Coordinates of C-alpha atoms and ligand atoms in Angstrom, one line a residue:
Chain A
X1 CA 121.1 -125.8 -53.9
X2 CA 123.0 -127.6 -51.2
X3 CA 121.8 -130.6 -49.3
X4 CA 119.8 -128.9 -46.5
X5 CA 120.7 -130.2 -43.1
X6 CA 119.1 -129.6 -39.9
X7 CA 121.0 -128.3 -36.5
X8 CA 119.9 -128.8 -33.1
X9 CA 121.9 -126.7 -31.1
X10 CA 122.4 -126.6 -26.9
X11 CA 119.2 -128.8 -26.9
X12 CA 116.7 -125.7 -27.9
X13 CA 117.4 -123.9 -31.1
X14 CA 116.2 -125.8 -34.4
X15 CA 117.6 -124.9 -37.5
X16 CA 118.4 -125.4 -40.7
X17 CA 121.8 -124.8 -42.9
X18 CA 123.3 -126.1 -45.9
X19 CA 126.8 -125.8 -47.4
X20 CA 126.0 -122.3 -49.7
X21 CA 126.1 -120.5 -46.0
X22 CA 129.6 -121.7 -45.9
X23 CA 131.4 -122.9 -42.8
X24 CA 129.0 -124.2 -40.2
X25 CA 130.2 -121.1 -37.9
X26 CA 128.9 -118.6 -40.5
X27 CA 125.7 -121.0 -41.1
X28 CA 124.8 -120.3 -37.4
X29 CA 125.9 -116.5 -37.6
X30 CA 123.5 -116.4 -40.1
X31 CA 120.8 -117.6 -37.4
X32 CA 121.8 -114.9 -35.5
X33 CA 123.8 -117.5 -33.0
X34 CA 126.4 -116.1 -30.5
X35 CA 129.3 -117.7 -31.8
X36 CA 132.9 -117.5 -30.2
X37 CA 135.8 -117.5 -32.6
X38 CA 139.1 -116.1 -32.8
X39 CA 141.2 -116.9 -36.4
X40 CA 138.4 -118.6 -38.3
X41 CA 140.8 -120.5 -39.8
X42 CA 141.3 -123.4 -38.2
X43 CA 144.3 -123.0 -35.7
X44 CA 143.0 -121.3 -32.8
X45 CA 140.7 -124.1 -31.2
X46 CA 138.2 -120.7 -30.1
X47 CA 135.4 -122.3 -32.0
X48 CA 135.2 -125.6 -30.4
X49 CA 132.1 -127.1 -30.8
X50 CA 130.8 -130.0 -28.9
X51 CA 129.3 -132.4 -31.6
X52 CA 126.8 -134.9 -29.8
X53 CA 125.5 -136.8 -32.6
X54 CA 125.8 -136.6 -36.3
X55 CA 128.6 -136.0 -39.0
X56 CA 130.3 -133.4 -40.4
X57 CA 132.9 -132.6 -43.2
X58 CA 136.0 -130.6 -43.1
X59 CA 136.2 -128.4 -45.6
X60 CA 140.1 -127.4 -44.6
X61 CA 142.2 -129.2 -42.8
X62 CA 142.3 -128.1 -39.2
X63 CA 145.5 -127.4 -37.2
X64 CA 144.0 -126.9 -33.7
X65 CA 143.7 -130.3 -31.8
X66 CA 140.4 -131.9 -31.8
X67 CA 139.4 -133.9 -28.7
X68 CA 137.2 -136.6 -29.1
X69 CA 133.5 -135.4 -29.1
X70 CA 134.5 -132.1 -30.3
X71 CA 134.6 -130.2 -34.0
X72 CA 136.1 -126.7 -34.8
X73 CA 132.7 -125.3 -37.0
X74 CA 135.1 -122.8 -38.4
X75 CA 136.2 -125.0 -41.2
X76 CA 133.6 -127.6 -41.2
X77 CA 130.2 -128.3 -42.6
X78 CA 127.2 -130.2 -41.8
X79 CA 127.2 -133.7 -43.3
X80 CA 124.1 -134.9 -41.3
X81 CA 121.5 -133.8 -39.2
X82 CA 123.7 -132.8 -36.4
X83 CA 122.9 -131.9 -32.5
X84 CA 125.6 -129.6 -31.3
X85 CA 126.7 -128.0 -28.2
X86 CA 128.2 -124.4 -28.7
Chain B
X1 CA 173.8 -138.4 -20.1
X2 CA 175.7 -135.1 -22.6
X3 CA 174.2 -134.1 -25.5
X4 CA 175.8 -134.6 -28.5
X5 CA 174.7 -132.0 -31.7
X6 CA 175.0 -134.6 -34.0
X7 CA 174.3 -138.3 -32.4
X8 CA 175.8 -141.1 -34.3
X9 CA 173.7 -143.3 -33.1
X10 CA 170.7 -144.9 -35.5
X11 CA 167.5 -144.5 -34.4
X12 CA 164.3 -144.7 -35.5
X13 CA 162.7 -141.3 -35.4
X14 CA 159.5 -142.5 -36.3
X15 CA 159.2 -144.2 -32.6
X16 CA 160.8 -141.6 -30.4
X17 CA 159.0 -139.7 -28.0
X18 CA 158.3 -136.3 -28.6
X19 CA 161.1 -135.5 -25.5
X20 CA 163.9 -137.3 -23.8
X21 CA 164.4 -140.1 -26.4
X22 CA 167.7 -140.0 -28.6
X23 CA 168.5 -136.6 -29.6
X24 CA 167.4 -135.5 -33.4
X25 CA 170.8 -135.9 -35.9
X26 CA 169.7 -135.8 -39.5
X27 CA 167.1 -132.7 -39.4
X28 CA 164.7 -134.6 -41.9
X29 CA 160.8 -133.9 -42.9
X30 CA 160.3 -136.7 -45.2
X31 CA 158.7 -138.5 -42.3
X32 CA 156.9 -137.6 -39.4
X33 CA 155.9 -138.9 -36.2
X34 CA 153.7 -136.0 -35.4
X35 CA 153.1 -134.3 -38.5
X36 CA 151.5 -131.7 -36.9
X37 CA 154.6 -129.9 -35.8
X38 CA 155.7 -129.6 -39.9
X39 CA 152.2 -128.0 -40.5
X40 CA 152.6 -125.8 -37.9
X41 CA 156.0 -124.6 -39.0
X42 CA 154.7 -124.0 -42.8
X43 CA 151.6 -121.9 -41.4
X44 CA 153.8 -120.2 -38.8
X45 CA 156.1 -119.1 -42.0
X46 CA 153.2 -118.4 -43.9
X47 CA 152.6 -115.8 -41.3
X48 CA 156.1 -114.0 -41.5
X49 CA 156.0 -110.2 -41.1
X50 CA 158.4 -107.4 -39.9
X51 CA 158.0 -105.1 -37.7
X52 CA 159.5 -101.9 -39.6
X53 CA 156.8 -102.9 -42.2
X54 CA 154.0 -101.1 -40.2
X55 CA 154.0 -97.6 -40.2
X56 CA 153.4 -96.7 -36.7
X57 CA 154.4 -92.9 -36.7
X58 CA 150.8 -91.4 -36.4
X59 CA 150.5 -93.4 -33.5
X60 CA 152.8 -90.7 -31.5
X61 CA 150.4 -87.6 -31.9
X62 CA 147.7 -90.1 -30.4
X63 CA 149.9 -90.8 -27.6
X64 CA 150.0 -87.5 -26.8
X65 CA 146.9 -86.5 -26.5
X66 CA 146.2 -89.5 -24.3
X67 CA 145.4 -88.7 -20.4
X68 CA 148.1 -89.8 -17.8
X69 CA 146.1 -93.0 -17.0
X70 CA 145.7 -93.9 -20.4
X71 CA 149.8 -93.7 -21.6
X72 CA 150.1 -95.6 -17.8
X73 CA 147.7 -98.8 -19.1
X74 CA 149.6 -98.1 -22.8
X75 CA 153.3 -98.0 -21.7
X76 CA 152.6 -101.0 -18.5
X77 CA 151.3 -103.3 -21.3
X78 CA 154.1 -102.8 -23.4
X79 CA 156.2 -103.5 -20.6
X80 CA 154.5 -106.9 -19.7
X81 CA 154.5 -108.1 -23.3
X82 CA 158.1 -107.1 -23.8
X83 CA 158.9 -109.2 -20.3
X84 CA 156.9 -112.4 -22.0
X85 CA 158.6 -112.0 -25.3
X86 CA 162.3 -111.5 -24.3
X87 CA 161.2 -114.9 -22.4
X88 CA 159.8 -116.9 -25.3
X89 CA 162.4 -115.6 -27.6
X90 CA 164.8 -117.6 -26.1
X91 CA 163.4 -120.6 -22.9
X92 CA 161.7 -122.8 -25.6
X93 CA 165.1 -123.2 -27.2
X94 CA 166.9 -123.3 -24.0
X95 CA 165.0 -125.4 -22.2
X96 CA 163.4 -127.7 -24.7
X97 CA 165.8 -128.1 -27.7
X98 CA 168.4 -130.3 -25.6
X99 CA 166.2 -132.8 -24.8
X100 CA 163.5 -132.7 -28.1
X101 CA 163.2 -136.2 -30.0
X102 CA 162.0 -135.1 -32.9
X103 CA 163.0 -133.8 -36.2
X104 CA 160.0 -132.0 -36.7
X105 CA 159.1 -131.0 -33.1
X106 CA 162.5 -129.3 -33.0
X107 CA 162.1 -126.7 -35.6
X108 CA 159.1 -126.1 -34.2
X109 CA 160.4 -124.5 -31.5
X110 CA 162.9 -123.4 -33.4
X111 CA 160.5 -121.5 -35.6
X112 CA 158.4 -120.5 -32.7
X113 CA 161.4 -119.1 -30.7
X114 CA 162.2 -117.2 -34.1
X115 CA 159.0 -115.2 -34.1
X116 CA 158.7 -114.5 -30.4
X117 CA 161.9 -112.3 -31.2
X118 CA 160.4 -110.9 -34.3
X119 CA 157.4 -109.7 -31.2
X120 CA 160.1 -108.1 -29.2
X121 CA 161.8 -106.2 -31.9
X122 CA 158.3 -104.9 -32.9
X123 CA 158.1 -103.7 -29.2
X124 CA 161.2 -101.6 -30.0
X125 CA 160.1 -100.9 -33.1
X126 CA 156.6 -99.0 -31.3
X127 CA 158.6 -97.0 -28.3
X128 CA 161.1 -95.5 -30.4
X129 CA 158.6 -94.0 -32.3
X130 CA 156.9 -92.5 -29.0
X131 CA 159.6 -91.7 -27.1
X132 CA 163.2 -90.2 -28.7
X133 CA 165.1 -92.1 -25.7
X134 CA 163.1 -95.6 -24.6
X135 CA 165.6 -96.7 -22.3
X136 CA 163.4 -96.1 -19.3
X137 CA 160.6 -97.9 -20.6
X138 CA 162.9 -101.1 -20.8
X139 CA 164.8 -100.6 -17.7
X140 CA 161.5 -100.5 -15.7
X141 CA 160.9 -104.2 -16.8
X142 CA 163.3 -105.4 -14.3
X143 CA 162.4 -102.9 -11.7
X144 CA 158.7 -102.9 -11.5
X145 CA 157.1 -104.9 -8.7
X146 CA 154.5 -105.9 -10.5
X147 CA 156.1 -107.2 -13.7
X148 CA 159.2 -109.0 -11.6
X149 CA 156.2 -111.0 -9.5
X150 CA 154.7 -112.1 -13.0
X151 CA 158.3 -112.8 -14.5
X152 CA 159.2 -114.9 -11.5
X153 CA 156.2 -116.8 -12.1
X154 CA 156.7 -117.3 -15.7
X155 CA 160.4 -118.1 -15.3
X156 CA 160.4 -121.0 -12.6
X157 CA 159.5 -123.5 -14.6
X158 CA 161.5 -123.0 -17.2
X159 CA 164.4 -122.6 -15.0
X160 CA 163.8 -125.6 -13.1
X161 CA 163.9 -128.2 -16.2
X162 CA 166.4 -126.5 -17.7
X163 CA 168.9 -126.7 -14.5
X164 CA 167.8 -130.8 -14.0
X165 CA 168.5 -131.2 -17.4
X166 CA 172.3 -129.3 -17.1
X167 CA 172.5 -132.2 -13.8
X168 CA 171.3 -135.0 -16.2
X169 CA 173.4 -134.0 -19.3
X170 CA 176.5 -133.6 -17.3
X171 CA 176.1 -136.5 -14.4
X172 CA 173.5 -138.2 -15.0
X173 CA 170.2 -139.9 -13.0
X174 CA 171.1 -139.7 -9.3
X175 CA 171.5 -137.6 -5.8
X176 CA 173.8 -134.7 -7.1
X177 CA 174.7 -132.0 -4.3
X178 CA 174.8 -128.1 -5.6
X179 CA 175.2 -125.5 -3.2
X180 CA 174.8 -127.3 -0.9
X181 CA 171.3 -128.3 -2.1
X182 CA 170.6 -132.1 -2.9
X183 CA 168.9 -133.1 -6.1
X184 CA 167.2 -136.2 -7.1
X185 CA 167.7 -136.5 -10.6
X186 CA 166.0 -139.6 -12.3
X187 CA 164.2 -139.6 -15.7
X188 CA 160.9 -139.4 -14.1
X189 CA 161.7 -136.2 -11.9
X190 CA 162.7 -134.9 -15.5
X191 CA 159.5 -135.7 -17.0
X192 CA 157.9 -134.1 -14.3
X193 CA 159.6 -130.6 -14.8
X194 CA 159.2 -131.1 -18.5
X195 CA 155.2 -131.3 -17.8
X196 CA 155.0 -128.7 -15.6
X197 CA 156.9 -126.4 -17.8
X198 CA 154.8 -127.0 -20.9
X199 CA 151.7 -126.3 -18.8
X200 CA 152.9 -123.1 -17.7
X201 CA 154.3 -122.2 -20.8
X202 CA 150.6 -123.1 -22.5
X203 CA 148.9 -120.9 -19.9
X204 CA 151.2 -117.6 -21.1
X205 CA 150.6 -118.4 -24.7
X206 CA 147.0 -119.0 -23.6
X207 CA 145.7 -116.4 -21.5
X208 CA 149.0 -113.6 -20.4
X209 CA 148.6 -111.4 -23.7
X210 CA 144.9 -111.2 -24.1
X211 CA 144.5 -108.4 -20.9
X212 CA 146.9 -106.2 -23.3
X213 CA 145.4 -107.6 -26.6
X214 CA 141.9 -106.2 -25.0
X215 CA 142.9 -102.7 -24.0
X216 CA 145.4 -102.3 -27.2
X217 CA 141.9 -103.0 -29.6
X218 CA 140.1 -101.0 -27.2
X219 CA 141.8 -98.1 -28.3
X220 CA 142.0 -98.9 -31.9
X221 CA 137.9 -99.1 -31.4
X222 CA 138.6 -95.5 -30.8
X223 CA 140.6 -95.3 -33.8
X224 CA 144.1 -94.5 -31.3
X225 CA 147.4 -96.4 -31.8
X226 CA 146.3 -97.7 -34.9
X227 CA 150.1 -98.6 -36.0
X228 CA 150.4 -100.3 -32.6
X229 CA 147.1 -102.5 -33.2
X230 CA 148.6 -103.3 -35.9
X231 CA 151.1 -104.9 -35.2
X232 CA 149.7 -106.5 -31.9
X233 CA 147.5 -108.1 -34.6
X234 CA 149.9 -109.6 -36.5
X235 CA 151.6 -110.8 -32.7
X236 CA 148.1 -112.6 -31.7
X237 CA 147.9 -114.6 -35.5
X238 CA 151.3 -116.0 -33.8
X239 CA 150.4 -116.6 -30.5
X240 CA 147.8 -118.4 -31.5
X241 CA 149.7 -120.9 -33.4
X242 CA 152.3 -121.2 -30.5
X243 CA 149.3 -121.9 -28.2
X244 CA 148.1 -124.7 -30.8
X245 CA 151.4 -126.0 -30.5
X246 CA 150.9 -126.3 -26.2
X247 CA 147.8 -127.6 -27.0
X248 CA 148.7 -130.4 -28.8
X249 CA 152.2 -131.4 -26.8
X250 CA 149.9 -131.8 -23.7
X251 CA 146.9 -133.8 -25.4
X252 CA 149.1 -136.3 -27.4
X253 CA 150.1 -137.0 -23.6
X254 CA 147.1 -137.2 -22.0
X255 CA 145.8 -139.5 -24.8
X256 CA 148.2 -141.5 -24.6
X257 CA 149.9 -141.0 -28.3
X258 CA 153.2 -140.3 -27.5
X259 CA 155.7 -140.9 -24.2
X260 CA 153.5 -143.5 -22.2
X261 CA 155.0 -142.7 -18.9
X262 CA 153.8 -138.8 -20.2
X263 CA 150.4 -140.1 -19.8
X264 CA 150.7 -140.9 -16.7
X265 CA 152.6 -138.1 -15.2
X266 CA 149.7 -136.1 -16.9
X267 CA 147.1 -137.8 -14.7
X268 CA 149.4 -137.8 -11.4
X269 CA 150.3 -134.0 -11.8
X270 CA 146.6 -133.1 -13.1
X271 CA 145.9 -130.6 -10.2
X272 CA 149.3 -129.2 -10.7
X273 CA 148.4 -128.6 -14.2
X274 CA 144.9 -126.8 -13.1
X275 CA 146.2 -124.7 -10.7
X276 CA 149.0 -123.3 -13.4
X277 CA 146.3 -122.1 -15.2
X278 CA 144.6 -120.6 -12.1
X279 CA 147.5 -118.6 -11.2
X280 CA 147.8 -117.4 -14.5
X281 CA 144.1 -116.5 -14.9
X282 CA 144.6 -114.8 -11.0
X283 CA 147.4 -112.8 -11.8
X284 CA 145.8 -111.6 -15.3
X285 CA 143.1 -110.5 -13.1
X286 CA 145.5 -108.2 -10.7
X287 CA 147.3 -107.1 -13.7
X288 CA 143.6 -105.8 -14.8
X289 CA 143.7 -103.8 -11.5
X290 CA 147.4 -102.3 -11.5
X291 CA 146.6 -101.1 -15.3
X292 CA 143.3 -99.4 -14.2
X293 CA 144.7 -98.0 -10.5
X294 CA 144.5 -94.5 -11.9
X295 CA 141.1 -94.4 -13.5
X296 CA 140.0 -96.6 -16.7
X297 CA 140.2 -95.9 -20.5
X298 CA 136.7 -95.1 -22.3
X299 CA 135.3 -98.6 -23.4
X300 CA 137.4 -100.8 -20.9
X301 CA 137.3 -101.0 -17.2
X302 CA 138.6 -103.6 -14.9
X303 CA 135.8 -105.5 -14.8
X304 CA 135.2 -106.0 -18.0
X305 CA 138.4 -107.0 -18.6
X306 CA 138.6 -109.5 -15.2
X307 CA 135.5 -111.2 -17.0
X308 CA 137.2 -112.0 -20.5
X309 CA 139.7 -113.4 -19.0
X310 CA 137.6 -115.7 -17.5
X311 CA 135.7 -116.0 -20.5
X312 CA 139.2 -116.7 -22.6
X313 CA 140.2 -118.9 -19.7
X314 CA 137.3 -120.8 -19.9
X315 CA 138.1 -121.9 -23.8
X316 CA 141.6 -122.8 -23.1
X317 CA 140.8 -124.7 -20.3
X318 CA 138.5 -127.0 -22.1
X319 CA 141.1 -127.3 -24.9
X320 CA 143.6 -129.2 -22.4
X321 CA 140.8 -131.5 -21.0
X322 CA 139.7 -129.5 -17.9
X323 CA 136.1 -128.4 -17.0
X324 CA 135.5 -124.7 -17.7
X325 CA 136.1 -123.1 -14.0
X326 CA 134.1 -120.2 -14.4
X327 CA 130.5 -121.7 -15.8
X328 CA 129.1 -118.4 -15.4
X329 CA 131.4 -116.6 -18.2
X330 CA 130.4 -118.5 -21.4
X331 CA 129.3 -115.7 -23.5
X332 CA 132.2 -113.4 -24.2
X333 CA 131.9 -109.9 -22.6
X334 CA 134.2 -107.8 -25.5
X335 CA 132.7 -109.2 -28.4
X336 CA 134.2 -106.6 -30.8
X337 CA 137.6 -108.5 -29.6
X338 CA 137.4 -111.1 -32.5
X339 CA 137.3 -108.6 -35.5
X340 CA 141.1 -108.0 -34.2
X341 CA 141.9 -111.9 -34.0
X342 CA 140.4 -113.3 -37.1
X343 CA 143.2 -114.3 -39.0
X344 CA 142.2 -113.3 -42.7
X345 CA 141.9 -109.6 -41.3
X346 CA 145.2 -108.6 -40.6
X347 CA 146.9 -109.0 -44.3
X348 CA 143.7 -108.6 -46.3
X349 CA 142.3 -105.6 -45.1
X350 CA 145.6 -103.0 -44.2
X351 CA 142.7 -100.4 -43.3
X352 CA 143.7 -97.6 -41.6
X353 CA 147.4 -98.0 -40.6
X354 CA 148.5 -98.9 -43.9
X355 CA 151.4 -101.6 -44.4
X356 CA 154.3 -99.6 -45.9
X357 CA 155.8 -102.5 -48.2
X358 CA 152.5 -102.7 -49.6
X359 CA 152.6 -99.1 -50.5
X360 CA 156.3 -100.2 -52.1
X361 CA 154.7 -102.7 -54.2
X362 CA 151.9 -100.4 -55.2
X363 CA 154.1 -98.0 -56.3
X364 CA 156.9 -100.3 -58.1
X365 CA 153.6 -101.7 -60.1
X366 CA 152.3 -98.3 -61.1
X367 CA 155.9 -97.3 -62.1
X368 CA 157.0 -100.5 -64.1
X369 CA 153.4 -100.1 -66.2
X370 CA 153.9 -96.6 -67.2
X371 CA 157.6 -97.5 -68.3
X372 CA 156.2 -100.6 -69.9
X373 CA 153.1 -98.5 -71.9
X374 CA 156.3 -96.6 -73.7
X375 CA 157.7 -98.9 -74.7
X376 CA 157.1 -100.1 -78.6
X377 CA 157.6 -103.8 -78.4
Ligands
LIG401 S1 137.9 -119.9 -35.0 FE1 140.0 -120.6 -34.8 S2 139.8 -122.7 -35.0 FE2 137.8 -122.1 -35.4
LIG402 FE1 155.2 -113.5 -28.8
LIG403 FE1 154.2 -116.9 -28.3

């Protein structure tokens, strides 16, 4: 199994994901998180994700511009224990 | 300062600006300043579809059973999207071509231009199959009060840089009378126009097709106009790299990784920029309320629609550096919107209007193995 990772997301929700849930997007879909998205694929910026502390990986490379402080979870995973504003 | 097509002069293009440094000669992608722009072109390629490929021809016993108010938000929304496409298809070259630094950057917009007039030809490509004579759809575009007031709009800024730079290119920076109208030409007047334009131009990519996207998937929800959906699939995939591309022009500005006087023109003209966007996200909103005048479609009223474009509005705004204006929109009101915008959908899953070269293909395959299983080799 995939390293297990834990999420803290808009400064309420606890939860756990690891990389066999797949993108972090679908990781939270599988919480049952609200997500927005458009393309899932990296070059619509929809997804943007505020990342407050912690790391993550891209698993493709992203086309949509990423400002500083910010992560597309549509083509990324968890590579810390993360806290996240979505 | 005239433009020449093929500048003699050596330069660098590894330290040009993105616009107004020497103009590209040796179209070369070896090297790149912003390699972005190349990525974007493969992906936009990536993308390429035609038109006559859908099969749109059940669509037209749909649009006949539709009520009056119904073909009125159908027809009006093909009508706007034509108006923004015959624009696209051709301003970015126009207007940004003469004055592009960059190899890479220029095909771009090349590329980008290219598919915008891929959009309109599918427009043509949809009426004629609903109407046997179109020609009063189109020749309401310049006629309708409520599509010239968005075209004037949309066309300003485009107009504007692209008559400074005509002044520039033929007399250069100074005080040049037209008309009888004095204009102050000087490089940073030009870099002004050329902000201002990309802003609006990023607020029509960004926001002015997703009223139409909405009610176009509202009807394919009810399974109607499924050729149409279709194709207006296949348009948003596009628009949302062209948007990328907006997106990224007007960050590398504001972070300071390209033109530095850009940078700062991007902090003096900030408001401008916001209140661009606000126009745009305002007239989307009366747009909302001329399609639904004569009563709403099942699944779609104005409301609902006013609200995603604040939601929508919202996302783009935070993409360019600006606060989200309307905190009380963040969850999206038509969630069954992003089924019809996820990328891997459209060429995947052909569904219900079935993609007609596919078919081809299918059928080629089945043939050539029957020939092939008769044959003793
Ligand atoms: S959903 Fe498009 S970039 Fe993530
Ligand atoms: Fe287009
Ligand atoms: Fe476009």
């Amino acid at each position: 199994m995939a390293k297990a990772f834990k999420v803290k997301l808009n400064g309420q929700h606890e939860l756990t994901v690891d990389a066999s849930q797949g993108s972090l997007l679908e990781a939270l879909e599988q919480h049952q998180i609200d997500v927005h998205y458009h393309c899932r694929n990296g070059f619509c910026g929809a997804c943007r994700t505020k990342l407050i502390c912690g790391k993550v990986k891209y698993t493709s490379e992203p086309l949509a511009f990423i400002r500083k402080g910010d992560i597309l979870p549509c083509c990324c995973i968890a590579d810390s224990d993360i806290e996240i504003e979505h | 300062m005239s433009y020449s097509t093929f500048s003699q002069e050596q330069s660098d293009p590894l330290k040009e600006p993105m616009f107004f440094g020497h103009s590209v000669n040796v179209a070369r992608y070896d090297q790149q300043k912003h390699s972005i722009f190349e990525k974007l072109i493969e992906k936009q390629i990536s993308f390429f579809w035609r038109p006559e490929e859908v099969d749109v021809s059940r669509d037209r016993v749909d649009f006949n059973k539709m009520t009056d108010s119904e073909k009125h938000i159908f027809i009006s929304n093909l009508k706007y999207q034509t108006l923004l496409d015959s624009v696209q298809g051709r301003s970015p070259n126009i207007a940004l071509l003469p004055i592009v630094s960059i190899p890479e950057l220029e095909t771009w917009i090349e590329t980008w231009s290219f598919y915008e007039t891929i959009h309109s030809r599918s427009y043509t490509h949809i009426l004629r199959n609903l109407f046997s004579d179109p020609s009063e759809v189109f020749e309401d575009i310049v006629i309708n009060e409520q599509i010239k007031k968005r075209a004037a709009d949309i066309s300003r800024y485009y107009d504007d840089l692209i008559f400074y730079t005509q002044l520039w290119q033929t007399q250069g920076e100074g005080q040049h009378e037209v008309d009888g109208e004095v204009h102050n030409v000087t490089m940073r007047e030009l870099k002004k126009k050329l902000f201002l334009c990309i802003n609006s131009v990023n607020a029509l990519e960004a926001i002015r097709f997703y009223v139409s996207f909405a009610c176009t998937f509202a009807f394919a929800e009810r399974e109607l106009m499924e050729g149409n959906s279709k194709i207006i699939r296949l348009i948003a995939r596009d628009e949302n790299l062209h948007l990328v591309s907006t997106q990224h022009i007007l960050n590398l500005w504001q972070y300071g990784e390209d033109d530095p006087e850009m940078k700062e023109i991007a902090e003096e003209l900030r408001d401008d920029a916001y209140n661009i966007f606000m126009t745009a996200v305002e007239q989307e909103k009366e747009w909302a309320h001329y399609l639904f005048r004569d009563g709403s479609m099942i699944g779609l009223n104005e409301d609902m629609l006013c609200q995603y474009v604040e939601y929508i509005a919202n996302l783009r705004m935070e993409a360019i550096g600006f606060d989200a204006p309307f905190e009380n929109r963040r969850s999206n009101p038509l969630p069954w919107m992003n089924k019809y915008l996820v990328s891997d959908n459209v060429q995947v899953a052909p569904q219900e209007a079935e993609i007609s070269s596919y078919l081809v293909g299918q059928i080629d395959s089945e043939v050539s193995a029957a020939d092939l299983g008769d044959f003793d080799l």
